[in-house]
Short mmCIF file of C-alpha atoms and ligand atoms in Angstrom, two decimals:
data_model
loop_
_atom_site.label_atom_id
_atom_site.label_comp_id
_atom_site.label_asym_id
_atom_site.label_seq_id
_atom_site.Cartn_x
_atom_site.Cartn_y
_atom_site.Cartn_z
CA MET A 1 121.47 171.09 167.99
CA ARG A 2 122.47 168.15 165.77
CA ASP A 3 126.02 167.04 165.37
CA TYR A 4 127.70 168.45 162.26
CA TYR A 5 129.21 165.11 161.30
CA ASP A 6 125.84 163.43 161.66
CA ILE A 7 124.18 166.09 159.50
CA LEU A 8 126.65 165.42 156.75
CA GLY A 9 126.65 161.71 157.41
CA VAL A 10 130.48 161.49 157.65
CA GLN A 11 132.95 159.99 160.07
CA ARG A 12 134.78 162.18 162.49
CA GLY A 13 138.31 162.64 161.06
CA CYS A 14 137.23 162.24 157.47
CA ASP A 15 139.29 164.05 154.89
CA GLU A 16 138.41 167.13 152.86
CA ALA A 17 137.36 165.11 149.75
CA ALA A 18 134.90 162.95 151.73
CA LEU A 19 133.53 166.03 153.42
CA LYS A 20 133.00 167.78 150.09
CA SER A 21 131.38 164.80 148.36
CA ALA A 22 129.08 164.34 151.44
CA PHE A 23 128.08 167.94 151.28
CA ARG A 24 127.27 167.78 147.66
CA LYS A 25 125.05 164.84 148.14
CA LYS A 26 123.22 166.31 151.13
CA ALA A 27 122.90 169.70 149.53
CA MET A 28 121.46 168.32 146.33
CA GLU A 29 118.96 166.31 148.42
CA HIS A 30 117.72 169.17 150.42
CA HIS A 31 118.07 172.06 147.94
CA PRO A 32 114.90 174.15 148.32
CA ASP A 33 114.50 174.45 144.54
CA ARG A 34 114.21 170.75 144.39
CA ASN A 35 111.74 170.43 147.21
CA GLY A 36 109.27 173.12 146.07
CA GLY A 37 110.68 175.53 148.70
CA CYS A 38 108.96 173.59 151.61
CA GLY A 39 109.94 174.79 155.01
CA ASP A 40 111.49 171.55 156.17
CA ALA A 41 113.85 171.22 153.26
CA GLU A 42 115.04 174.74 153.71
CA THR A 43 115.87 174.17 157.36
CA ARG A 44 117.76 170.95 156.37
CA PHE A 45 119.53 172.82 153.65
CA LYS A 46 120.61 175.54 156.05
CA GLU A 47 121.81 172.88 158.54
CA VAL A 48 123.85 171.12 155.87
CA ASN A 49 125.44 174.46 154.82
CA GLU A 50 126.13 175.38 158.37
CA ALA A 51 127.74 171.99 159.01
CA TYR A 52 129.81 172.23 155.98
CA SER A 53 130.92 175.85 156.49
CA VAL A 54 132.20 174.86 159.92
CA LEU A 55 133.80 171.53 159.06
CA SER A 56 135.44 172.86 155.85
CA ASP A 57 137.26 175.51 157.80
CA ALA A 58 140.14 173.86 159.57
CA GLN A 59 140.28 176.24 162.51
CA LYS A 60 136.61 176.00 163.16
CA ARG A 61 136.72 172.33 162.65
CA ALA A 62 139.35 171.93 165.32
CA ALA A 63 137.42 174.02 167.67
CA TYR A 64 134.26 172.07 166.98
CA ASP A 65 136.08 168.82 167.54
CA ARG A 66 137.30 170.00 170.98
CA TYR A 67 134.31 171.97 172.38
CA GLY A 68 131.32 170.99 170.16
CA HIS A 69 128.85 173.62 169.21
CA ALA A 70 129.98 175.92 172.07
CA GLY A 71 133.44 176.09 170.41
CA VAL A 72 132.16 177.46 167.03
CA ASN A 73 129.14 179.35 168.30
CA GLY A 74 131.44 181.56 170.38
CA ALA A 75 133.74 182.17 167.43
CA ASN A 76 130.77 182.93 165.24
CA GLY A 77 128.93 185.28 167.56
CA GLY A 78 126.13 182.93 168.45
CA GLY A 79 126.03 180.80 165.35
CA GLN A 80 124.49 183.58 163.29
CA GLY A 81 127.40 183.72 160.87
CA PHE A 82 125.77 181.81 158.08
CA ASN A 83 124.04 184.50 156.12
CA ASP A 84 125.65 183.90 152.85
CA VAL A 85 124.60 180.39 152.25
CA HIS A 86 124.77 180.77 148.51
CA ASP A 87 128.30 181.83 148.61
CA ILE A 88 129.47 178.63 150.18
CA PHE A 89 127.21 176.71 147.92
CA ASN A 90 128.67 178.27 144.77
CA GLU A 91 132.12 177.82 145.97
CA VAL A 92 131.57 174.10 145.94
CA PHE A 93 129.30 173.60 143.00
CA GLY A 94 130.14 176.46 140.73
CA ASP A 95 128.12 177.49 137.74
CA ALA A 96 126.93 174.09 136.68
CA PHE A 97 124.77 173.74 139.72
CA GLY A 98 123.37 177.22 139.59
CA GLU A 99 122.28 176.68 136.02
CA MET A 100 120.77 173.28 136.78
CA PHE A 101 118.40 174.94 139.16
CA GLY A 102 118.07 178.16 137.35
CA GLY A 103 118.69 179.80 140.63
CA GLY A 104 121.46 180.70 142.93
CA ARG A 105 123.97 183.42 142.16
CA ARG A 106 126.24 183.20 139.19
CA ARG A 107 129.81 183.21 139.94
CA GLN A 108 131.55 186.25 138.55
CA ASN A 109 134.42 185.63 136.24
CA ASN A 110 136.82 187.78 134.33
CA GLY A 111 135.93 186.57 130.80
CA PRO A 112 133.58 188.39 128.40
CA ALA A 113 129.94 188.01 129.34
CA ARG A 114 127.02 188.33 126.97
CA GLY A 115 124.48 191.02 127.77
CA ALA A 116 120.98 190.16 128.98
CA ASP A 117 118.13 189.47 126.57
CA LEU A 118 115.28 191.97 126.85
CA ARG A 119 111.55 191.57 126.32
CA TYR A 120 109.31 194.33 124.95
CA ASP A 121 105.49 193.97 124.64
CA LEU A 122 104.12 195.74 121.73
CA GLU A 123 100.49 196.25 120.91
CA ILE A 124 99.64 196.90 117.29
CA THR A 125 96.34 197.43 115.40
CA LEU A 126 94.86 194.92 112.99
CA GLU A 127 95.47 197.43 110.17
CA GLN A 128 99.24 197.40 111.09
CA ALA A 129 99.21 193.63 111.16
CA TYR A 130 97.48 193.58 107.76
CA ALA A 131 99.66 196.02 105.89
CA GLY A 132 102.89 195.76 107.99
CA ALA A 133 104.35 198.82 109.57
CA ASP A 134 107.46 200.43 111.01
CA VAL A 135 106.92 201.20 114.65
CA GLU A 136 109.14 203.23 116.88
CA ILE A 137 109.69 201.97 120.36
CA THR A 138 111.68 203.18 123.32
CA VAL A 139 113.52 200.48 125.22
CA PRO A 140 115.26 201.05 128.55
CA SER A 141 118.49 199.09 128.30
CA SER A 142 122.09 199.04 129.39
CA ILE A 143 124.66 200.50 127.09
CA THR A 144 128.42 200.54 127.25
CA CYS A 145 129.50 203.71 129.04
CA GLU A 146 131.01 206.03 126.37
CA PRO A 147 133.49 208.14 128.36
CA CYS A 148 135.30 205.11 129.77
CA ASP A 149 134.49 202.78 126.89
CA GLY A 150 133.04 200.20 129.37
CA SER A 151 136.20 199.90 131.49
CA GLY A 152 134.64 201.74 134.45
CA ALA A 153 137.93 203.62 134.96
CA LYS A 154 138.08 207.44 134.73
CA PRO A 155 138.91 208.45 131.15
CA GLY A 156 142.69 208.66 130.70
CA THR A 157 143.24 205.96 133.34
CA SER A 158 142.71 202.23 133.06
CA PRO A 159 141.85 199.53 135.62
CA THR A 160 144.89 197.92 137.25
CA VAL A 161 145.46 194.30 137.80
CA CYS A 162 144.05 193.23 141.16
CA ASN A 163 146.98 192.75 143.55
CA SER A 164 145.11 190.22 145.71
CA CYS A 165 144.67 187.60 143.02
CA GLY A 166 147.17 188.80 140.39
CA GLY A 167 144.32 189.16 137.85
CA ALA A 168 143.05 185.51 138.17
CA GLY A 169 139.84 186.58 139.93
CA ARG A 170 140.22 183.56 142.32
CA VAL A 171 142.30 183.17 145.44
CA ARG A 172 143.43 180.11 147.35
CA ALA A 173 143.30 180.29 151.03
CA THR A 174 145.34 177.80 152.91
CA GLN A 175 144.27 176.85 156.43
CA GLY A 176 146.26 174.01 157.87
CA PHE A 177 145.83 171.12 155.53
CA PHE A 178 143.17 172.69 153.59
CA ALA A 179 143.34 174.91 150.52
CA ILE A 180 140.09 176.37 149.37
CA GLU A 181 139.72 178.41 146.25
CA ARG A 182 137.24 181.23 146.35
CA THR A 183 136.25 184.28 144.39
CA CYS A 184 138.70 187.05 145.07
CA PRO A 185 136.96 189.30 147.61
CA ARG A 186 138.95 192.34 146.53
CA CYS A 187 137.99 192.55 142.85
CA GLY A 188 134.81 190.40 143.00
CA GLY A 189 136.28 187.94 140.47
CA SER A 190 136.98 190.39 137.69
CA GLY A 191 140.74 190.35 138.24
CA LYS A 192 140.85 194.05 137.89
CA LEU A 193 140.56 197.00 140.15
CA VAL A 194 139.23 200.38 139.25
CA LEU A 195 141.14 202.89 141.52
CA ASP A 196 139.81 206.04 139.97
CA PRO A 197 136.20 205.31 138.84
CA CYS A 198 134.57 206.93 135.79
CA LYS A 199 132.17 209.65 136.85
CA ALA A 200 129.52 208.86 134.24
CA CYS A 201 129.00 205.23 135.21
CA HIS A 202 130.42 205.17 138.78
CA GLY A 203 132.80 202.40 137.76
CA HIS A 204 130.22 200.05 136.32
CA GLY A 205 131.20 200.45 132.77
CA GLN A 206 127.60 200.60 131.74
CA VAL A 207 124.76 203.13 132.01
CA ARG A 208 120.98 202.81 131.68
CA ARG A 209 119.53 204.64 128.65
CA ASP A 210 116.30 204.72 126.76
CA ARG A 211 117.05 203.59 123.28
CA THR A 212 114.76 204.38 120.42
CA LEU A 213 114.45 201.63 117.84
CA SER A 214 112.39 201.10 114.71
CA VAL A 215 110.70 197.76 114.53
CA ARG A 216 109.56 196.46 111.17
CA ILE A 217 106.28 194.66 111.51
CA PRO A 218 105.90 192.24 108.58
CA PRO A 219 102.43 192.04 106.89
CA GLY A 220 100.33 189.15 108.17
CA VAL A 221 101.69 188.85 111.73
CA ASP A 222 99.37 187.39 114.25
CA ASP A 223 98.62 187.91 117.85
CA GLY A 224 101.39 186.29 120.04
CA ALA A 225 104.06 186.58 117.34
CA ARG A 226 107.55 187.24 118.48
CA ILE A 227 110.17 189.29 116.67
CA ARG A 228 113.87 188.89 117.60
CA LEU A 229 116.19 191.84 117.13
CA ALA A 230 119.62 190.30 117.42
CA GLY A 231 122.09 192.43 119.36
CA GLU A 232 119.57 194.95 120.64
CA GLY A 233 119.50 193.64 124.17
CA ASP A 234 121.62 194.83 127.08
CA ALA A 235 125.31 195.57 126.49
CA GLY A 236 127.78 192.78 127.20
CA GLN A 237 130.45 192.98 129.85
CA ARG A 238 134.26 192.96 129.39
CA GLY A 239 133.89 192.95 125.62
CA GLY A 240 131.08 190.39 125.55
CA PRO A 241 128.35 190.60 122.85
CA ARG A 242 125.03 192.44 123.38
CA GLY A 243 122.01 190.39 124.25
CA ASP A 244 118.97 190.14 122.03
CA LEU A 245 115.74 192.04 122.17
CA TYR A 246 112.43 190.06 121.84
CA ILE A 247 109.33 191.94 120.72
CA PHE A 248 106.15 190.14 121.81
CA LEU A 249 103.32 191.31 119.64
CA SER A 250 99.66 191.47 120.56
CA VAL A 251 96.99 192.72 118.16
CA THR A 252 94.28 194.91 119.62
CA PRO A 253 90.78 193.55 119.08
CA HIS A 254 89.11 195.32 116.10
CA ASP A 255 85.66 196.92 116.26
CA LEU A 256 84.61 195.38 112.93
CA PHE A 257 86.81 192.40 112.09
CA GLU A 258 87.54 189.20 113.74
CA ARG A 259 90.52 187.15 112.55
CA ASP A 260 90.29 183.41 111.89
CA GLY A 261 93.59 182.17 110.57
CA LEU A 262 93.98 184.11 107.32
CA ASP A 263 90.31 184.91 107.04
CA LEU A 264 88.59 188.04 108.34
CA LEU A 265 85.06 187.84 109.56
CA CYS A 266 82.69 190.82 109.55
CA THR A 267 79.07 190.81 110.60
CA VAL A 268 77.03 193.37 108.50
CA PRO A 269 73.44 194.32 109.30
CA VAL A 270 71.02 194.45 106.34
CA ALA A 271 67.65 196.24 106.36
CA MET A 272 64.74 193.93 106.22
CA CYS A 273 63.47 195.46 103.00
CA THR A 274 66.89 195.15 101.28
CA ALA A 275 67.09 191.52 102.47
CA ALA A 276 63.63 190.79 100.90
CA LEU A 277 64.13 192.82 97.66
CA GLY A 278 67.86 192.26 97.14
CA GLY A 279 70.25 195.12 96.41
CA GLU A 280 73.73 196.22 97.27
CA ILE A 281 75.36 197.20 100.52
CA GLU A 282 78.90 198.45 101.41
CA ALA A 283 81.12 196.27 103.54
CA PRO A 284 84.29 197.52 105.24
CA CYS A 285 87.51 195.93 104.19
CA LEU A 286 91.21 196.54 104.87
CA THR A 287 92.99 198.47 102.16
CA GLY A 288 94.33 196.57 99.14
CA GLY A 289 93.16 194.85 96.01
CA GLU A 290 91.98 196.28 92.68
CA ASP A 291 88.27 196.60 93.41
CA CYS A 292 88.81 198.40 96.62
CA ASP A 293 88.70 202.08 95.99
CA GLY A 294 91.35 202.77 98.59
CA GLU A 295 88.71 203.85 101.13
CA CYS A 296 88.46 200.46 102.69
CA ARG A 297 84.93 199.82 101.45
CA ILE A 298 83.74 197.20 99.09
CA PRO A 299 80.33 196.79 97.40
CA VAL A 300 78.57 193.50 98.30
CA LYS A 301 75.63 192.25 96.25
CA ILE A 302 72.66 191.14 98.36
CA PRO A 303 70.59 188.43 96.64
CA GLU A 304 66.79 188.65 96.86
CA GLY A 305 65.29 187.03 99.90
CA VAL A 306 68.51 186.71 101.92
CA GLN A 307 68.34 185.38 105.47
CA THR A 308 70.27 186.18 108.71
CA GLY A 309 73.38 184.11 109.00
CA LYS A 310 74.09 184.01 105.25
CA THR A 311 77.70 184.39 104.52
CA ILE A 312 79.29 185.95 101.47
CA ARG A 313 82.96 185.14 100.86
CA LEU A 314 85.10 187.82 99.21
CA LYS A 315 88.15 186.05 97.85
CA GLY A 316 91.51 187.36 98.69
CA ARG A 317 90.20 190.12 100.98
CA GLY A 318 91.57 188.52 104.15
CA MET A 319 95.02 188.72 105.81
CA PRO A 320 98.15 188.14 103.81
CA SER A 321 100.25 185.13 104.78
CA LEU A 322 103.53 185.75 106.54
CA ARG A 323 105.34 183.09 104.62
CA THR A 324 103.52 182.60 101.26
CA ARG A 325 101.91 184.93 98.84
CA GLU A 326 98.54 183.43 99.83
CA ARG A 327 95.81 185.65 101.09
CA GLY A 328 92.73 184.79 103.19
CA ASP A 329 89.15 185.75 102.43
CA LEU A 330 86.84 188.36 103.91
CA ILE A 331 83.66 186.63 105.04
CA VAL A 332 80.72 188.92 105.36
CA GLU A 333 77.96 187.48 107.56
CA LEU A 334 74.57 189.12 107.05
CA PHE A 335 72.22 189.87 109.76
CA VAL A 336 68.74 190.99 108.80
CA GLU A 337 67.46 193.87 110.90
CA THR A 338 63.80 194.37 111.56
CA PRO A 339 62.83 198.03 111.35
CA THR A 340 61.59 199.68 114.56
CA HIS A 341 59.61 202.87 115.45
CA LEU A 342 57.36 202.51 112.40
CA SER A 343 55.06 205.35 111.49
CA ALA A 344 51.26 204.71 111.08
CA ARG A 345 51.66 204.77 107.34
CA GLN A 346 54.49 202.22 107.40
CA LYS A 347 52.50 199.95 109.63
CA GLU A 348 49.55 200.19 107.29
CA LEU A 349 51.77 199.15 104.35
CA LEU A 350 53.24 196.27 106.32
CA ARG A 351 49.88 194.97 107.33
CA GLU A 352 48.76 195.08 103.77
CA LEU A 353 51.93 193.08 102.84
CA ALA A 354 51.35 190.60 105.64
CA ASP A 355 47.77 189.95 104.26
CA LEU A 356 49.15 189.28 100.86
CA CYS A 357 51.96 186.99 102.10
CA GLY A 358 51.22 183.26 102.18
CA ASP A 359 53.05 180.17 103.35
CA ALA A 360 55.06 180.12 100.09
CA GLN A 361 56.79 183.40 101.11
CA HIS A 362 57.78 181.96 104.51
CA PRO A 363 58.87 178.35 103.75
CA GLN A 364 60.86 178.12 107.00
CA ALA A 365 58.01 179.19 109.17
CA SER A 366 55.37 176.84 107.36
CA GLY A 367 57.89 173.88 107.52
CA PHE A 368 58.45 174.52 111.23
CA MET A 369 54.74 174.90 111.94
CA GLY A 370 54.11 171.56 110.20
CA LYS A 371 56.55 169.78 112.56
CA ALA A 372 55.21 171.65 115.66
CA LYS A 373 51.61 170.65 114.83
CA LYS A 374 52.67 166.98 114.60
CA PHE A 375 54.46 167.29 117.98
CA TRP A 376 51.49 168.87 119.67
CA ASP A 377 49.15 166.21 118.26
CA GLY A 378 51.46 163.53 119.68
CA VAL A 379 51.34 165.15 123.16
CA THR A 380 47.59 165.30 123.07
CA GLY A 381 47.29 161.60 121.91
CA GLN A 382 49.35 160.40 124.94
CA ALA A 383 47.34 162.32 127.52
ZN1 ZN B 1 141.24 190.00 142.69
ZN1 ZN B 2 132.19 205.01 132.54
#
């Protein structure tokens, strides 16, 4: 077992300030949060804490100076008395350090504390994102206990000032030369004692409840949008304000539409004959606009001889913008469908048509065949 003074890198007989500053330095160096939680750093960190917890205690330090590890191990029941590493740590560093690493335990204090922020994941339909909606949600959250009004004391009574710390929440322990200030163990730092706890909250001052809230979804929201409901998070403590509630929105994929920014894309099949002859089809759209009959359908003119992949842009039929009055377009992409399961009569008619069709009717095919012929001739020429 290494020497405690060596671990902290201090001289025997150094004063409390030197000890404390050496501990700060070493603890920072070996803090597991800084070392990616690797095993070695954690062992070192524990060593540093153990060394400091012994040397910072005047009695233990005196025993250690006299008898070495045997002196303190005996007093500690085999050196196993260092379970609450974070407590010692927070005593010395306080909140600033805890926040710096986002870890550790927050020191309790007796001032008002803001309630926690809450996150709620809400899935909405594209229709709701398009038109906007009011959605009811149920959020489990902490609320101030009503019977005791958050004090935690049985109604009619009130918490008394902690007689250990006189309400300060901190106590100074003097051991020989040393005075160490720590969180009052009696009241846990709140400065108050509840002698007769409220039955509804068992003295916590808060209870868990499902709260039903109505969330206004503005028209035009997109997948991944976040809505903040100020003051709808957990209740604060000791008169602190409530936290906020953050709604994380996701939009369920739609069967017909795909969103691209403000535009909506919809692939619509067109019968081969309609594609050849031209005509009119009905495309689905989201409600809105003068031409829309309210049934979410919109007529689309199909020009004669239309091909697969042709897109028709319907102005202003896309998503509304969240911030401006702009609206996207609905883009209808056509896909020409070849008829299947033809009857003998239908096949006869198609054969007759095929005989009558020439290259002029299939410019793509004849253009392609021209290039292919050239390619094949080149291959034969090389051989
Ligand atoms: Zn106290
Ligand atoms: Zn209560």
